[in-house]
JSON list of C-alpha atoms in Angstrom, two decimals:
[
{"chain": "A", "resi": 1, "resn": "SER", "atom": "CA", "xyz": [-1.12, 4.12, 21.57]},
{"chain": "A", "resi": 2, "resn": "ALA", "atom": "CA", "xyz": [-4.10, 4.67, 19.34]},
{"chain": "A", "resi": 3, "resn": "ALA", "atom": "CA", "xyz": [-3.56, 6.98, 16.11]},
{"chain": "A", "resi": 4, "resn": "SER", "atom": "CA", "xyz": [-6.77, 8.95, 15.17]},
{"chain": "A", "resi": 5, "resn": "ASP", "atom": "CA", "xyz": [-5.44, 8.67, 11.58]},
{"chain": "A", "resi": 6, "resn": "VAL", "atom": "CA", "xyz": [-3.44, 5.52, 10.07]},
{"chain": "A", "resi": 7, "resn": "TYR", "atom": "CA", "xyz": [-2.01, 5.28, 6.85]},
{"chain": "A", "resi": 8, "resn": "LYS", "atom": "CA", "xyz": [-0.86, 2.62, 4.43]},
{"chain": "A", "resi": 9, "resn": "ARG", "atom": "CA", "xyz": [2.85, 2.50, 3.70]},
{"chain": "A", "resi": 10, "resn": "GLN", "atom": "CA", "xyz": [4.60, 0.24, 1.82]},
{"chain": "A", "resi": 11, "resn": "VAL", "atom": "CA", "xyz": [7.74, -1.14, 3.51]},
{"chain": "A", "resi": 12, "resn": "TYR", "atom": "CA", "xyz": [9.86, -3.88, 1.80]},
{"chain": "A", "resi": 13, "resn": "VAL", "atom": "CA", "xyz": [11.13, -6.59, 4.68]},
{"chain": "A", "resi": 14, "resn": "SER", "atom": "CA", "xyz": [13.34, -9.79, 4.37]},
{"chain": "A", "resi": 15, "resn": "THR", "atom": "CA", "xyz": [11.64, -13.56, 4.47]},
{"chain": "A", "resi": 16, "resn": "GLU", "atom": "CA", "xyz": [13.53, -13.62, 8.02]},
{"chain": "A", "resi": 17, "resn": "GLU", "atom": "CA", "xyz": [12.52, -10.10, 9.02]},
{"chain": "A", "resi": 18, "resn": "LEU", "atom": "CA", "xyz": [8.57, -11.37, 8.34]},
{"chain": "A", "resi": 19, "resn": "LEU", "atom": "CA", "xyz": [8.84, -14.50, 9.96]},
{"chain": "A", "resi": 20, "resn": "ALA", "atom": "CA", "xyz": [10.33, -12.55, 13.31]},
{"chain": "A", "resi": 21, "resn": "LEU", "atom": "CA", "xyz": [7.76, -10.59, 12.96]},
{"chain": "A", "resi": 22, "resn": "GLU", "atom": "CA", "xyz": [5.16, -13.29, 12.63]},
{"chain": "A", "resi": 23, "resn": "ASN", "atom": "CA", "xyz": [6.81, -14.98, 15.49]},
{"chain": "A", "resi": 24, "resn": "ALA", "atom": "CA", "xyz": [6.38, -11.91, 17.61]},
{"chain": "A", "resi": 25, "resn": "ARG", "atom": "CA", "xyz": [2.34, -12.06, 16.95]},
{"chain": "A", "resi": 26, "resn": "LEU", "atom": "CA", "xyz": [2.32, -15.68, 17.82]},
{"chain": "A", "resi": 27, "resn": "GLN", "atom": "CA", "xyz": [4.50, -14.95, 21.14]},
{"chain": "A", "resi": 28, "resn": "LEU", "atom": "CA", "xyz": [2.56, -12.09, 21.81]},
{"chain": "A", "resi": 29, "resn": "ARG", "atom": "CA", "xyz": [-0.80, -14.07, 21.24]},
{"chain": "A", "resi": 30, "resn": "ALA", "atom": "CA", "xyz": [0.51, -16.98, 23.55]},
{"chain": "A", "resi": 31, "resn": "GLN", "atom": "CA", "xyz": [1.05, -14.38, 26.13]},
{"chain": "A", "resi": 32, "resn": "GLY", "atom": "CA", "xyz": [-2.42, -12.82, 25.74]},
{"chain": "A", "resi": 33, "resn": "VAL", "atom": "CA", "xyz": [-1.99, -9.84, 24.00]},
{"chain": "A", "resi": 34, "resn": "ALA", "atom": "CA", "xyz": [-3.82, -9.64, 20.65]},
{"chain": "A", "resi": 35, "resn": "ALA", "atom": "CA", "xyz": [-2.20, -7.92, 17.80]},
{"chain": "A", "resi": 36, "resn": "ASP", "atom": "CA", "xyz": [-1.92, -7.96, 14.76]},
{"chain": "A", "resi": 37, "resn": "ARG", "atom": "CA", "xyz": [1.33, -7.46, 12.46]},
{"chain": "A", "resi": 38, "resn": "GLY", "atom": "CA", "xyz": [0.51, -3.42, 11.66]},
{"chain": "A", "resi": 39, "resn": "ARG", "atom": "CA", "xyz": [0.06, -2.57, 14.88]},
{"chain": "A", "resi": 40, "resn": "ILE", "atom": "CA", "xyz": [3.23, -4.39, 16.37]},
{"chain": "A", "resi": 41, "resn": "VAL", "atom": "CA", "xyz": [4.98, -2.26, 13.58]},
{"chain": "A", "resi": 42, "resn": "ARG", "atom": "CA", "xyz": [3.51, 0.70, 14.36]},
{"chain": "A", "resi": 43, "resn": "GLU", "atom": "CA", "xyz": [4.49, 0.05, 18.33]},
{"chain": "A", "resi": 44, "resn": "ALA", "atom": "CA", "xyz": [7.66, -0.91, 17.55]},
{"chain": "A", "resi": 45, "resn": "ILE", "atom": "CA", "xyz": [8.27, 1.90, 15.72]},
{"chain": "A", "resi": 46, "resn": "ALA", "atom": "CA", "xyz": [6.85, 4.29, 18.83]},
{"chain": "A", "resi": 47, "resn": "ILE", "atom": "CA", "xyz": [9.38, 2.74, 20.90]},
{"chain": "A", "resi": 48, "resn": "ALA", "atom": "CA", "xyz": [12.48, 3.27, 18.47]},
{"chain": "A", "resi": 49, "resn": "LEU", "atom": "CA", "xyz": [11.42, 6.78, 17.71]},
{"chain": "A", "resi": 50, "resn": "ALA", "atom": "CA", "xyz": [11.05, 7.34, 21.63]},
{"chain": "A", "resi": 51, "resn": "ASP", "atom": "CA", "xyz": [14.18, 5.65, 21.84]},
{"chain": "A", "resi": 52, "resn": "LEU", "atom": "CA", "xyz": [16.08, 8.31, 19.81]},
{"chain": "A", "resi": 53, "resn": "ASP", "atom": "CA", "xyz": [14.50, 11.36, 21.58]},
{"chain": "A", "resi": 54, "resn": "LEU", "atom": "CA", "xyz": [15.65, 10.50, 25.04]},
{"chain": "A", "resi": 55, "resn": "ARG", "atom": "CA", "xyz": [19.30, 8.81, 23.93]},
{"chain": "A", "resi": 56, "resn": "GLY", "atom": "CA", "xyz": [19.93, 10.24, 21.16]},
{"chain": "A", "resi": 57, "resn": "THR", "atom": "CA", "xyz": [23.01, 8.98, 19.25]},
{"chain": "A", "resi": 58, "resn": "GLU", "atom": "CA", "xyz": [22.80, 6.26, 22.07]},
{"chain": "A", "resi": 59, "resn": "SER", "atom": "CA", "xyz": [19.81, 4.95, 21.00]},
{"chain": "A", "resi": 60, "resn": "ALA", "atom": "CA", "xyz": [19.47, 1.72, 19.38]},
{"chain": "A", "resi": 61, "resn": "LEU", "atom": "CA", "xyz": [17.79, 2.93, 16.36]},
{"chain": "A", "resi": 62, "resn": "VAL", "atom": "CA", "xyz": [21.49, 4.73, 15.55]},
{"chain": "A", "resi": 63, "resn": "THR", "atom": "CA", "xyz": [23.20, 2.07, 16.62]},
{"chain": "A", "resi": 64, "resn": "ARG", "atom": "CA", "xyz": [21.60, -0.24, 14.26]},
{"chain": "A", "resi": 65, "resn": "LEU", "atom": "CA", "xyz": [21.91, 1.99, 11.92]},
{"chain": "A", "resi": 66, "resn": "ASP", "atom": "CA", "xyz": [25.44, 2.96, 11.84]},
{"chain": "A", "resi": 67, "resn": "GLN", "atom": "CA", "xyz": [26.60, -0.76, 11.49]}
]
């Protein structure tokens, strides 16, 4: 999804999370999808929030945060 306004925010991630993000970028590139890490993060946020809207307390986000 293209955003008309993009705001820079700093987030803290573990080494493992950063490596997983880079591996996802490389996997997408191998499948012909060119996306930088920022775009992947924005799309992942959009997916998580859409799932929360759709499924509420049964969403993956609530389930993961509740652990």
